[in-house]
PDB file of C-alpha atoms in Angstrom:
ATOM      1  CA  MET Q   1      13.640  15.747  -1.680  1.00 40.00           C
ATOM      2  CA  SER Q   2      11.900  14.702  -4.887  1.00 41.00           C
ATOM      3  CA  GLU Q   3       9.545  11.757  -5.014  1.00 47.00           C
ATOM      4  CA  GLN Q   4      10.796   8.605  -6.759  1.00 44.00           C
ATOM      5  CA  THR Q   5       9.073   7.544  -9.944  1.00 44.00           C
ATOM      6  CA  GLU Q   6       8.236   3.903 -10.621  1.00 44.00           C
ATOM      7  CA  SER Q   7      11.260   3.527 -12.903  1.00 43.00           C
ATOM      8  CA  GLN Q   8      13.590   4.821 -10.147  1.00 45.00           C
ATOM      9  CA  ILE Q   9      12.417   2.456  -7.406  1.00 49.00           C
ATOM     10  CA  THR Q  10      15.198   0.315  -5.945  1.00 60.00           C
ATOM     11  CA  PHE Q  11      14.958  -2.664  -3.645  1.00 63.00           C
ATOM     12  CA  THR Q  12      17.181  -3.832  -0.857  1.00 74.00           C
ATOM     13  CA  GLU Q  13      19.075  -7.090  -1.057  1.00 75.00           C
ATOM     14  CA  THR Q  14      17.062  -8.177   2.009  1.00 73.00           C
ATOM     15  CA  GLN Q  15      13.784  -7.720   0.131  1.00 71.00           C
ATOM     16  CA  LEU Q  16      15.064  -9.708  -2.851  1.00 71.00           C
ATOM     17  CA  GLN Q  17      16.319 -12.453  -0.534  1.00 73.00           C
ATOM     18  CA  ALA Q  18      12.854 -12.598   1.054  1.00 71.00           C
ATOM     19  CA  LEU Q  19      11.273 -13.370  -2.304  1.00 70.00           C
ATOM     20  CA  THR Q  20      14.045 -15.784  -3.265  1.00 72.00           C
ATOM     21  CA  ARG Q  21      13.686 -17.658   0.057  1.00 67.00           C
ATOM     22  CA  LEU Q  22      10.003 -18.114  -0.669  1.00 66.00           C
ATOM     23  CA  GLY Q  23      11.013 -19.813  -3.910  1.00 72.00           C
ATOM     24  CA  ILE Q  24       8.956 -17.504  -6.080  1.00 76.00           C
ATOM     25  CA  SER Q  25      11.607 -15.400  -7.741  1.00 79.00           C
ATOM     26  CA  THR Q  26      15.171 -15.136  -8.982  1.00 80.00           C
ATOM     27  CA  PRO Q  27      17.618 -12.232  -9.185  1.00 79.00           C
ATOM     28  CA  GLU Q  28      17.170 -12.214 -12.979  1.00 82.00           C
ATOM     29  CA  LEU Q  29      13.383 -11.879 -12.757  1.00 85.00           C
ATOM     30  CA  TYR Q  30      13.749  -9.255 -10.061  1.00 84.00           C
ATOM     31  CA  ALA Q  31      16.014  -7.206 -12.351  1.00 83.00           C
ATOM     32  CA  GLN Q  32      13.680  -7.629 -15.323  1.00 87.00           C
ATOM     33  CA  TYR Q  33      10.402  -6.893 -13.486  1.00 88.00           C
ATOM     34  CA  PRO Q  34      11.224  -4.532 -10.589  1.00 86.00           C
ATOM     35  CA  ASN Q  35       7.811  -2.858 -10.248  1.00 89.00           C
ATOM     36  CA  SER Q  36       5.930  -6.149 -10.066  1.00 90.00           C
ATOM     37  CA  HIS Q  37       8.368  -7.333  -7.406  1.00 88.00           C
ATOM     38  CA  HIS Q  38       7.958  -4.090  -5.461  1.00 87.00           C
ATOM     39  CA  ASN Q  39       4.167  -4.524  -5.475  1.00 91.00           C
ATOM     40  CA  ALA Q  40       4.521  -8.187  -4.435  1.00 90.00           C
ATOM     41  CA  ILE Q  41       6.946  -7.381  -1.602  1.00 87.00           C
ATOM     42  CA  GLU Q  42       4.740  -4.547  -0.353  1.00 88.00           C
ATOM     43  CA  THR Q  43       1.623  -6.740  -0.416  1.00 91.00           C
ATOM     44  CA  LEU Q  44       3.301  -9.642   1.386  1.00 87.00           C
ATOM     45  CA  GLU Q  45       4.786  -7.320   4.021  1.00 85.00           C
ATOM     46  CA  GLN Q  46       1.473  -5.551   4.657  1.00 88.00           C
ATOM     47  CA  ARG Q  47      -0.979  -8.405   4.327  1.00 88.00           C
ATOM     48  CA  GLY Q  48       0.893 -11.703   4.314  1.00 86.00           C
ATOM     49  CA  CYS Q  49       0.019 -14.685   2.118  1.00 86.00           C
ATOM     50  CA  ASP Q  50      -3.506 -15.371   3.369  1.00 91.00           C
ATOM     51  CA  ALA Q  51      -6.144 -15.455   0.655  1.00 94.00           C
ATOM     52  CA  LEU Q  52      -8.953 -12.935   0.698  1.00 95.00           C
ATOM     53  CA  PRO Q  53     -12.071 -14.327   2.389  1.00 94.00           C
ATOM     54  CA  LYS Q  54     -14.373 -16.244   0.052  1.00 92.00           C
ATOM     55  CA  ASP Q  55     -17.221 -13.810   0.817  1.00 93.00           C
ATOM     56  CA  THR Q  56     -15.200 -10.699  -0.151  1.00 94.00           C
ATOM     57  CA  VAL Q  57     -17.356  -8.350  -2.210  1.00 94.00           C
ATOM     58  CA  ILE Q  58     -15.343  -7.112  -5.180  1.00 94.00           C
ATOM     59  CA  ASP Q  59     -16.275  -3.446  -5.415  1.00 96.00           C
ATOM     60  CA  GLU Q  60     -13.459  -2.597  -7.824  1.00 97.00           C
ATOM     61  CA  MET Q  61     -11.044  -4.672  -9.845  1.00 97.00           C
ATOM     62  CA  GLN Q  62      -8.380  -3.584 -12.296  1.00 96.00           C
ATOM     63  CA  ILE Q  63      -6.240  -5.830 -14.489  1.00 94.00           C
ATOM     64  CA  TYR Q  64      -2.847  -4.533 -15.588  1.00 93.00           C
ATOM     65  CA  TYR Q  65      -0.510  -5.965 -18.222  1.00 90.00           C
ATOM     66  CA  GLY Q  66       3.184  -5.113 -18.131  1.00 89.00           C
ATOM     67  CA  ASP Q  67       5.691  -4.325 -15.402  1.00 89.00           C
ATOM     68  CA  VAL Q  68       5.152  -0.592 -15.853  1.00 86.00           C
ATOM     69  CA  ALA Q  69       1.451  -0.188 -16.583  1.00 84.00           C
ATOM     70  CA  TYR Q  70       0.154   3.336 -16.187  1.00 85.00           C
ATOM     71  CA  SER Q  71      -3.477   2.429 -16.685  1.00 89.00           C
ATOM     72  CA  PRO Q  72      -5.488  -0.754 -16.284  1.00 92.00           C
ATOM     73  CA  ALA Q  73      -6.360  -2.742 -19.370  1.00 91.00           C
ATOM     74  CA  ILE Q  74      -9.648  -3.906 -17.866  1.00 92.00           C
ATOM     75  CA  GLN Q  75     -11.719  -2.286 -15.089  1.00 95.00           C
ATOM     76  CA  TYR Q  76     -14.725  -3.530 -13.185  1.00 95.00           C
ATOM     77  CA  ARG Q  77     -16.838  -1.677 -10.650  1.00 95.00           C
ATOM     78  CA  GLY Q  78     -19.708  -3.301  -8.822  1.00 92.00           C
ATOM     79  CA  GLY Q  79     -19.256  -6.434 -10.941  1.00 88.00           C
ATOM     80  CA  LYS Q  80     -19.748  -4.527 -14.198  1.00 91.00           C
ATOM     81  CA  LEU Q  81     -17.204  -3.848 -16.895  1.00 92.00           C
ATOM     82  CA  ILE Q  82     -16.582  -0.091 -16.869  1.00 93.00           C
ATOM     83  CA  GLY Q  83     -13.305   0.225 -18.741  1.00 91.00           C
ATOM     84  CA  PHE Q  84     -11.311  -1.454 -21.465  1.00 89.00           C
ATOM     85  CA  ASP Q  85      -8.089   0.025 -22.835  1.00 88.00           C
ATOM     86  CA  PRO Q  86      -7.042  -1.784 -26.023  1.00 83.00           C
ATOM     87  CA  ASN Q  87      -3.554  -0.257 -25.888  1.00 81.00           C
ATOM     88  CA  ALA Q  88      -2.958  -1.446 -22.330  1.00 82.00           C
ATOM     89  CA  TYR Q  89      -4.531  -4.803 -23.210  1.00 81.00           C
ATOM     90  CA  ALA Q  90      -2.072  -5.386 -26.065  1.00 77.00           C
ATOM     91  CA  LYS Q  91       0.486  -7.121 -23.874  1.00 66.00           C
ATOM     92  CA  PRO Q  92       4.042  -6.141 -24.810  1.00 63.00           C
ATOM     93  CA  ALA Q  93       5.886  -9.132 -26.291  1.00 58.00           C
ATOM     94  CA  ASP Q  94       8.894  -8.525 -24.028  1.00 57.00           C
ATOM     95  CA  ASN Q  95       6.903  -8.137 -20.831  1.00 67.00           C
ATOM     96  CA  GLU Q  96       5.047 -11.119 -19.413  1.00 85.00           C
ATOM     97  CA  CYS Q  97       3.330  -9.518 -16.417  1.00 91.00           C
ATOM     98  CA  VAL Q  98      -0.267  -9.557 -15.296  1.00 93.00           C
ATOM     99  CA  SER Q  99      -1.526  -8.036 -12.048  1.00 94.00           C
ATOM    100  CA  PHE Q 100      -4.998  -7.885 -10.505  1.00 96.00           C
ATOM    101  CA  ARG Q 101      -5.839  -5.121  -8.058  1.00 97.00           C
ATOM    102  CA  ILE Q 102      -8.966  -5.891  -6.053  1.00 97.00           C
ATOM    103  CA  ASN Q 103     -10.482  -3.226  -3.791  1.00 96.00           C
ATOM    104  CA  GLY Q 104      -7.154  -1.379  -3.751  1.00 95.00           C
ATOM    105  CA  LEU Q 105      -5.043  -4.463  -2.932  1.00 96.00           C
ATOM    106  CA  TRP Q 106      -2.607  -6.219  -5.270  1.00 96.00           C
ATOM    107  CA  ALA Q 107      -4.324  -9.604  -5.098  1.00 97.00           C
ATOM    108  CA  TYR Q 108      -2.546 -11.416  -7.934  1.00 96.00           C
ATOM    109  CA  ILE Q 109       0.832 -10.771  -9.560  1.00 94.00           C
ATOM    110  CA  GLN Q 110       2.434 -13.036 -12.135  1.00 93.00           C
ATOM    111  CA  VAL Q 111       5.694 -12.479 -14.029  1.00 92.00           C
ATOM    112  CA  ALA Q 112       7.161 -14.749 -16.706  1.00 90.00           C
ATOM    113  CA  GLY Q 113       4.836 -17.580 -15.720  1.00 90.00           C
ATOM    114  CA  ARG Q 114       5.721 -17.355 -11.992  1.00 91.00           C
ATOM    115  CA  ILE Q 115       3.093 -16.306  -9.496  1.00 92.00           C
ATOM    116  CA  LEU Q 116       4.546 -13.838  -6.990  1.00 92.00           C
ATOM    117  CA  VAL Q 117       1.281 -13.156  -5.142  1.00 93.00           C
ATOM    118  CA  ASP Q 118      -2.077 -14.933  -5.280  1.00 95.00           C
ATOM    119  CA  LEU Q 119      -4.568 -13.838  -2.673  1.00 96.00           C
ATOM    120  CA  THR Q 120      -7.611 -14.644  -4.815  1.00 95.00           C
ATOM    121  CA  GLY Q 121      -8.260 -17.995  -3.126  1.00 93.00           C
ATOM    122  CA  GLU Q 122     -11.849 -19.038  -3.750  1.00 92.00           C
ATOM    123  CA  LEU Q 123     -13.052 -15.597  -4.881  1.00 93.00           C
ATOM    124  CA  GLU Q 124     -15.328 -15.578  -7.869  1.00 91.00           C
ATOM    125  CA  LEU Q 125     -13.682 -13.095 -10.215  1.00 91.00           C
ATOM    126  CA  PRO Q 126     -15.584 -11.257 -12.943  1.00 89.00           C
ATOM    127  CA  PRO Q 127     -15.261 -12.958 -16.325  1.00 86.00           C
ATOM    128  CA  MET Q 128     -12.798 -11.671 -18.883  1.00 84.00           C
ATOM    129  CA  PRO Q 129     -14.664  -9.390 -21.289  1.00 85.00           C
ATOM    130  CA  THR Q 130     -15.754 -10.739 -24.628  1.00 84.00           C
ATOM    131  CA  GLU Q 131     -15.723  -8.790 -27.880  1.00 82.00           C
ATOM    132  CA  LYS Q 132     -19.477  -8.257 -27.405  1.00 86.00           C
ATOM    133  CA  ASP Q 133     -18.859  -6.776 -23.916  1.00 84.00           C
ATOM    134  CA  VAL Q 134     -16.246  -4.371 -25.272  1.00 81.00           C
ATOM    135  CA  LEU Q 135     -18.461  -3.264 -28.162  1.00 81.00           C
ATOM    136  CA  ALA Q 136     -21.346  -2.634 -25.732  1.00 83.00           C
ATOM    137  CA  LEU Q 137     -19.046  -0.574 -23.532  1.00 79.00           C
ATOM    138  CA  VAL Q 138     -17.878   1.523 -26.491  1.00 75.00           C
ATOM    139  CA  ALA Q 139     -21.449   2.026 -27.717  1.00 77.00           C
ATOM    140  CA  ALA Q 140     -22.670   3.181 -24.298  1.00 70.00           C
TER     141      ALA Q 140
END
């Protein structure tokens, strides 16, 4: 049996109803942003809605733009900016998704202005990179 790709992932009506019952999604958004919903459902099923502890050390953080993002736009390791992909950062006009992955966990997922998952709580997140940060990264 071949492995499903991200674009072939399907969701059960039960999973969609779970998100709809929580008041954080609609069938239209689900159809438009299936991968973000899959990640949100998986996170909520595995971890629940509790925020990460305030004292969580962020070893790695990736920020993705788009429902199907093959690489992170911004990457941090040990609190330092280690990656910036200008192509991935150029958010597609037809795709209003942003997702944060912290220490391997989808900690924040937003689609079309609706937050599906927010486990960031009181965590102090690294700042968004400035143009100076990006130029220093490229020069390194």
